[in-house]
PDB file of C-alpha atoms in Angstrom:
ATOM      1  CA  UNK C  25      39.009   6.214 -22.583  1.00 88.00           C
ATOM      2  CA  UNK C  26      36.461   3.526 -21.676  1.00 91.00           C
ATOM      3  CA  UNK C  27      36.098   5.260 -18.465  1.00 92.00           C
ATOM      4  CA  UNK C  28      33.269   8.570 -18.137  1.00 93.00           C
ATOM      5  CA  UNK C  29      34.617  11.817 -16.083  1.00 94.00           C
ATOM      6  CA  UNK C  30      33.057  10.780 -13.185  1.00 95.00           C
ATOM      7  CA  UNK C  31      34.223   7.293 -13.441  1.00 96.00           C
ATOM      8  CA  UNK C  32      38.473   7.976 -14.537  1.00 96.00           C
ATOM      9  CA  UNK C  33      37.807  11.368 -11.204  1.00 97.00           C
ATOM     10  CA  UNK C  34      36.598   7.732  -8.705  1.00 98.00           C
ATOM     11  CA  UNK C  35      39.814   5.510 -10.440  1.00 97.00           C
ATOM     12  CA  UNK C  36      42.297   8.592 -10.039  1.00 98.00           C
ATOM     13  CA  UNK C  37      41.505   9.203  -6.942  1.00 98.00           C
ATOM     14  CA  UNK C  38      41.916   5.734  -6.323  1.00 97.00           C
ATOM     15  CA  UNK C  39      45.183   5.281  -7.322  1.00 97.00           C
ATOM     16  CA  UNK C  40      46.344   9.065  -5.861  1.00 97.00           C
ATOM     17  CA  UNK C  41      45.387   7.275  -2.612  1.00 96.00           C
ATOM     18  CA  UNK C  42      47.174   4.113  -3.082  1.00 97.00           C
ATOM     19  CA  UNK C  43      50.460   6.389  -4.186  1.00 97.00           C
ATOM     20  CA  UNK C  44      53.442   7.633  -2.177  1.00 97.00           C
ATOM     21  CA  UNK C  45      53.477  11.905  -2.456  1.00 95.00           C
ATOM     22  CA  UNK C  46      55.618  12.661  -5.924  1.00 96.00           C
ATOM     23  CA  UNK C  47      55.340   9.722  -7.288  1.00 98.00           C
ATOM     24  CA  UNK C  48      54.548  10.232 -10.866  1.00 98.00           C
ATOM     25  CA  UNK C  49      51.425   9.259 -13.451  1.00 98.00           C
ATOM     26  CA  UNK C  50      51.862   8.683 -17.371  1.00 98.00           C
ATOM     27  CA  UNK C  51      48.781   9.043 -18.096  1.00 97.00           C
ATOM     28  CA  UNK C  52      47.649   9.381 -22.440  1.00 97.00           C
ATOM     29  CA  UNK C  53      44.370  10.808 -23.109  1.00 97.00           C
ATOM     30  CA  UNK C  54      41.779  10.780 -26.763  1.00 96.00           C
ATOM     31  CA  UNK C  55      41.678  14.504 -27.267  1.00 97.00           C
ATOM     32  CA  UNK C  56      37.979  16.315 -28.496  1.00 96.00           C
ATOM     33  CA  UNK C  57      37.864  16.964 -32.412  1.00 95.00           C
ATOM     34  CA  UNK C  58      35.895  16.565 -35.168  1.00 93.00           C
ATOM     35  CA  UNK C  59      32.798  14.802 -35.537  1.00 91.00           C
ATOM     36  CA  UNK C  60      33.236  13.937 -39.344  1.00 93.00           C
ATOM     37  CA  UNK C  61      37.421  12.733 -38.130  1.00 95.00           C
ATOM     38  CA  UNK C  62      36.107  10.503 -35.091  1.00 95.00           C
ATOM     39  CA  UNK C  63      33.059   9.163 -37.783  1.00 95.00           C
ATOM     40  CA  UNK C  64      36.012   8.246 -39.945  1.00 94.00           C
ATOM     41  CA  UNK C  65      38.526   6.727 -37.832  1.00 93.00           C
ATOM     42  CA  UNK C  66      35.783   4.387 -36.446  1.00 95.00           C
ATOM     43  CA  UNK C  67      34.266   3.390 -39.583  1.00 94.00           C
ATOM     44  CA  UNK C  68      37.277   3.339 -41.273  1.00 92.00           C
ATOM     45  CA  UNK C  69      38.481   1.620 -44.874  1.00 92.00           C
ATOM     46  CA  UNK C  70      40.518  -1.181 -43.298  1.00 94.00           C
ATOM     47  CA  UNK C  71      38.022  -2.191 -41.309  1.00 95.00           C
ATOM     48  CA  UNK C  72      40.338  -2.320 -38.276  1.00 94.00           C
ATOM     49  CA  UNK C  73      37.747  -1.238 -35.561  1.00 94.00           C
ATOM     50  CA  UNK C  74      34.692  -3.249 -37.395  1.00 96.00           C
ATOM     51  CA  UNK C  75      37.133  -6.677 -36.265  1.00 97.00           C
ATOM     52  CA  UNK C  76      38.456  -5.356 -33.161  1.00 95.00           C
ATOM     53  CA  UNK C  77      34.634  -5.148 -32.254  1.00 96.00           C
ATOM     54  CA  UNK C  78      33.268  -8.325 -34.217  1.00 98.00           C
ATOM     55  CA  UNK C  79      36.551 -10.395 -32.612  1.00 97.00           C
ATOM     56  CA  UNK C  80      34.860  -9.947 -29.378  1.00 97.00           C
ATOM     57  CA  UNK C  81      32.039 -12.700 -30.824  1.00 98.00           C
ATOM     58  CA  UNK C  82      34.668 -14.827 -31.936  1.00 98.00           C
ATOM     59  CA  UNK C  83      36.386 -15.015 -28.603  1.00 98.00           C
ATOM     60  CA  UNK C  84      33.339 -15.496 -27.094  1.00 98.00           C
ATOM     61  CA  UNK C  85      33.170 -18.148 -29.701  1.00 98.00           C
ATOM     62  CA  UNK C  86      36.090 -19.642 -28.813  1.00 98.00           C
ATOM     63  CA  UNK C  87      35.972 -18.798 -24.992  1.00 98.00           C
ATOM     64  CA  UNK C  88      32.956 -19.198 -23.701  1.00 98.00           C
ATOM     65  CA  UNK C  89      31.343 -21.777 -26.379  1.00 98.00           C
ATOM     66  CA  UNK C  90      28.821 -19.859 -28.276  1.00 98.00           C
ATOM     67  CA  UNK C  91      27.511 -20.300 -31.538  1.00 98.00           C
ATOM     68  CA  UNK C  92      27.553 -16.287 -33.085  1.00 98.00           C
ATOM     69  CA  UNK C  93      27.639 -16.420 -36.516  1.00 98.00           C
ATOM     70  CA  UNK C  94      29.820 -13.581 -37.660  1.00 98.00           C
ATOM     71  CA  UNK C  95      28.885 -12.836 -40.742  1.00 97.00           C
ATOM     72  CA  UNK C  96      25.018 -12.093 -38.919  1.00 98.00           C
ATOM     73  CA  UNK C  97      26.093  -8.950 -37.533  1.00 98.00           C
ATOM     74  CA  UNK C  98      27.888  -5.840 -38.928  1.00 97.00           C
ATOM     75  CA  UNK C  99      29.683  -2.956 -36.820  1.00 97.00           C
ATOM     76  CA  UNK C 100      28.051   0.685 -36.424  1.00 97.00           C
ATOM     77  CA  UNK C 101      29.981   3.861 -34.650  1.00 97.00           C
ATOM     78  CA  UNK C 102      28.084   6.657 -33.998  1.00 96.00           C
ATOM     79  CA  UNK C 103      29.091  10.393 -31.982  1.00 96.00           C
ATOM     80  CA  UNK C 104      27.323  10.460 -29.148  1.00 96.00           C
ATOM     81  CA  UNK C 105      26.927  14.554 -28.594  1.00 93.00           C
ATOM     82  CA  UNK C 106      25.816  14.256 -24.571  1.00 94.00           C
ATOM     83  CA  UNK C 107      28.682  11.435 -23.886  1.00 94.00           C
ATOM     84  CA  UNK C 108      31.861  13.491 -25.673  1.00 94.00           C
ATOM     85  CA  UNK C 109      32.232   9.312 -27.221  1.00 96.00           C
ATOM     86  CA  UNK C 110      32.594   7.478 -29.397  1.00 97.00           C
ATOM     87  CA  UNK C 111      29.856   4.559 -29.302  1.00 97.00           C
ATOM     88  CA  UNK C 112      30.551   1.065 -30.848  1.00 97.00           C
ATOM     89  CA  UNK C 113      28.124  -1.423 -31.539  1.00 98.00           C
ATOM     90  CA  UNK C 114      27.399  -4.448 -33.028  1.00 98.00           C
ATOM     91  CA  UNK C 115      23.634  -4.853 -35.001  1.00 98.00           C
ATOM     92  CA  UNK C 116      22.513  -8.519 -35.703  1.00 98.00           C
ATOM     93  CA  UNK C 117      21.339  -8.297 -39.268  1.00 98.00           C
ATOM     94  CA  UNK C 118      18.803 -11.174 -39.157  1.00 98.00           C
ATOM     95  CA  UNK C 119      16.706 -12.206 -36.187  1.00 98.00           C
ATOM     96  CA  UNK C 120      18.728 -15.093 -34.404  1.00 98.00           C
ATOM     97  CA  UNK C 121      18.992 -16.705 -31.237  1.00 98.00           C
ATOM     98  CA  UNK C 122      22.254 -17.201 -29.446  1.00 98.00           C
ATOM     99  CA  UNK C 123      23.421 -20.193 -27.183  1.00 98.00           C
ATOM    100  CA  UNK C 124      26.649 -19.642 -24.873  1.00 98.00           C
ATOM    101  CA  UNK C 125      27.015 -22.825 -23.311  1.00 98.00           C
ATOM    102  CA  UNK C 126      29.313 -21.784 -20.614  1.00 97.00           C
ATOM    103  CA  UNK C 127      26.317 -19.821 -19.619  1.00 97.00           C
ATOM    104  CA  UNK C 128      23.677 -22.173 -20.259  1.00 97.00           C
ATOM    105  CA  UNK C 129      21.386 -19.949 -21.562  1.00 98.00           C
ATOM    106  CA  UNK C 130      20.295 -18.568 -24.771  1.00 98.00           C
ATOM    107  CA  UNK C 131      20.093 -15.191 -26.173  1.00 98.00           C
ATOM    108  CA  UNK C 132      17.169 -13.957 -29.245  1.00 98.00           C
ATOM    109  CA  UNK C 133      18.488 -11.107 -31.169  1.00 98.00           C
ATOM    110  CA  UNK C 134      15.801  -8.978 -33.663  1.00 98.00           C
ATOM    111  CA  UNK C 135      16.990  -8.243 -37.165  1.00 98.00           C
ATOM    112  CA  UNK C 136      18.322  -4.982 -36.254  1.00 98.00           C
ATOM    113  CA  UNK C 137      19.144  -4.836 -32.812  1.00 98.00           C
ATOM    114  CA  UNK C 138      21.974  -3.425 -31.366  1.00 98.00           C
ATOM    115  CA  UNK C 139      24.812  -4.849 -28.601  1.00 97.00           C
ATOM    116  CA  UNK C 140      26.974  -1.628 -27.570  1.00 97.00           C
ATOM    117  CA  UNK C 141      30.231  -2.290 -27.310  1.00 96.00           C
ATOM    118  CA  UNK C 142      32.135   0.304 -26.018  1.00 95.00           C
ATOM    119  CA  UNK C 143      32.288   4.064 -25.496  1.00 96.00           C
ATOM    120  CA  UNK C 144      35.294   5.526 -25.970  1.00 96.00           C
ATOM    121  CA  UNK C 145      35.634   9.671 -24.356  1.00 97.00           C
ATOM    122  CA  UNK C 146      36.596  12.349 -25.308  1.00 97.00           C
ATOM    123  CA  UNK C 147      38.099  14.990 -23.311  1.00 97.00           C
ATOM    124  CA  UNK C 148      39.122  18.627 -23.328  1.00 97.00           C
ATOM    125  CA  UNK C 149      42.311  19.786 -22.519  1.00 97.00           C
ATOM    126  CA  UNK C 150      40.204  21.518 -19.599  1.00 97.00           C
ATOM    127  CA  UNK C 151      38.160  18.302 -18.274  1.00 97.00           C
ATOM    128  CA  UNK C 152      42.153  16.505 -17.622  1.00 98.00           C
ATOM    129  CA  UNK C 153      43.460  19.450 -15.725  1.00 97.00           C
ATOM    130  CA  UNK C 154      39.826  18.798 -13.808  1.00 98.00           C
ATOM    131  CA  UNK C 155      40.433  15.154 -13.609  1.00 98.00           C
ATOM    132  CA  UNK C 156      44.097  15.955 -12.155  1.00 98.00           C
ATOM    133  CA  UNK C 157      43.554  18.825 -10.038  1.00 97.00           C
ATOM    134  CA  UNK C 158      40.209  16.248  -8.086  1.00 98.00           C
ATOM    135  CA  UNK C 159      42.028  13.778  -8.091  1.00 98.00           C
ATOM    136  CA  UNK C 160      45.507  15.214  -5.688  1.00 97.00           C
ATOM    137  CA  UNK C 161      47.901  15.442  -9.126  1.00 98.00           C
ATOM    138  CA  UNK C 162      49.634  18.311  -9.951  1.00 98.00           C
ATOM    139  CA  UNK C 163      51.105  18.292 -13.687  1.00 98.00           C
ATOM    140  CA  UNK C 164      54.559  17.900 -14.898  1.00 98.00           C
ATOM    141  CA  UNK C 165      54.555  17.867 -18.267  1.00 98.00           C
ATOM    142  CA  UNK C 166      51.355  17.170 -21.235  1.00 98.00           C
ATOM    143  CA  UNK C 167      52.917  15.872 -24.726  1.00 98.00           C
ATOM    144  CA  UNK C 168      51.010  15.960 -28.091  1.00 98.00           C
ATOM    145  CA  UNK C 169      51.097  14.317 -31.121  1.00 98.00           C
ATOM    146  CA  UNK C 170      52.074  16.009 -33.845  1.00 98.00           C
ATOM    147  CA  UNK C 171      48.134  16.671 -35.174  1.00 96.00           C
ATOM    148  CA  UNK C 172      46.807  17.249 -31.262  1.00 97.00           C
ATOM    149  CA  UNK C 173      44.231  14.640 -31.335  1.00 97.00           C
ATOM    150  CA  UNK C 174      46.069  12.844 -28.317  1.00 97.00           C
ATOM    151  CA  UNK C 175      47.950  14.141 -24.776  1.00 98.00           C
ATOM    152  CA  UNK C 176      50.209  11.925 -22.858  1.00 98.00           C
ATOM    153  CA  UNK C 177      50.345  14.004 -19.669  1.00 98.00           C
ATOM    154  CA  UNK C 178      52.756  13.362 -16.899  1.00 98.00           C
ATOM    155  CA  UNK C 179      51.565  13.669 -13.503  1.00 98.00           C
ATOM    156  CA  UNK C 180      52.873  13.925 -10.247  1.00 98.00           C
ATOM    157  CA  UNK C 181      50.494  13.042  -6.329  1.00 98.00           C
ATOM    158  CA  UNK C 182      50.622  16.144  -4.070  1.00 95.00           C
TER     159      UNK C 182
END
């Protein structure tokens, strides 16, 4: 879901070229759904998405010698209609300067400055079929969760 349609197509074409005819691929897609549902999921009351994204700063502190103060950032997610993607951001609560030892660099953040963390693209069944066909696969089966929020597709190399 982090790839755009075009990036997905490039990856899937490469994948189909590395496989043998009649090999199988099982690939999952996050399907397009109601914006309110997506907003609720990405701004969940259990803070799962927030904690997942803030963990990036924790890891940068540990692995790159950064000095992020986690409490000085907040999570923000929004749906981008042009991209058909949920976008996650970390937002600096105040002006701050972060030093990352491994890079030997400092980064300045203004209050309310966004760090773009991820895009999570949502696909229609038509887009999935298009990707499959253009990349050189044929559909064997599509499996859905009980709410049809996600699709796992089994494809075979043509």
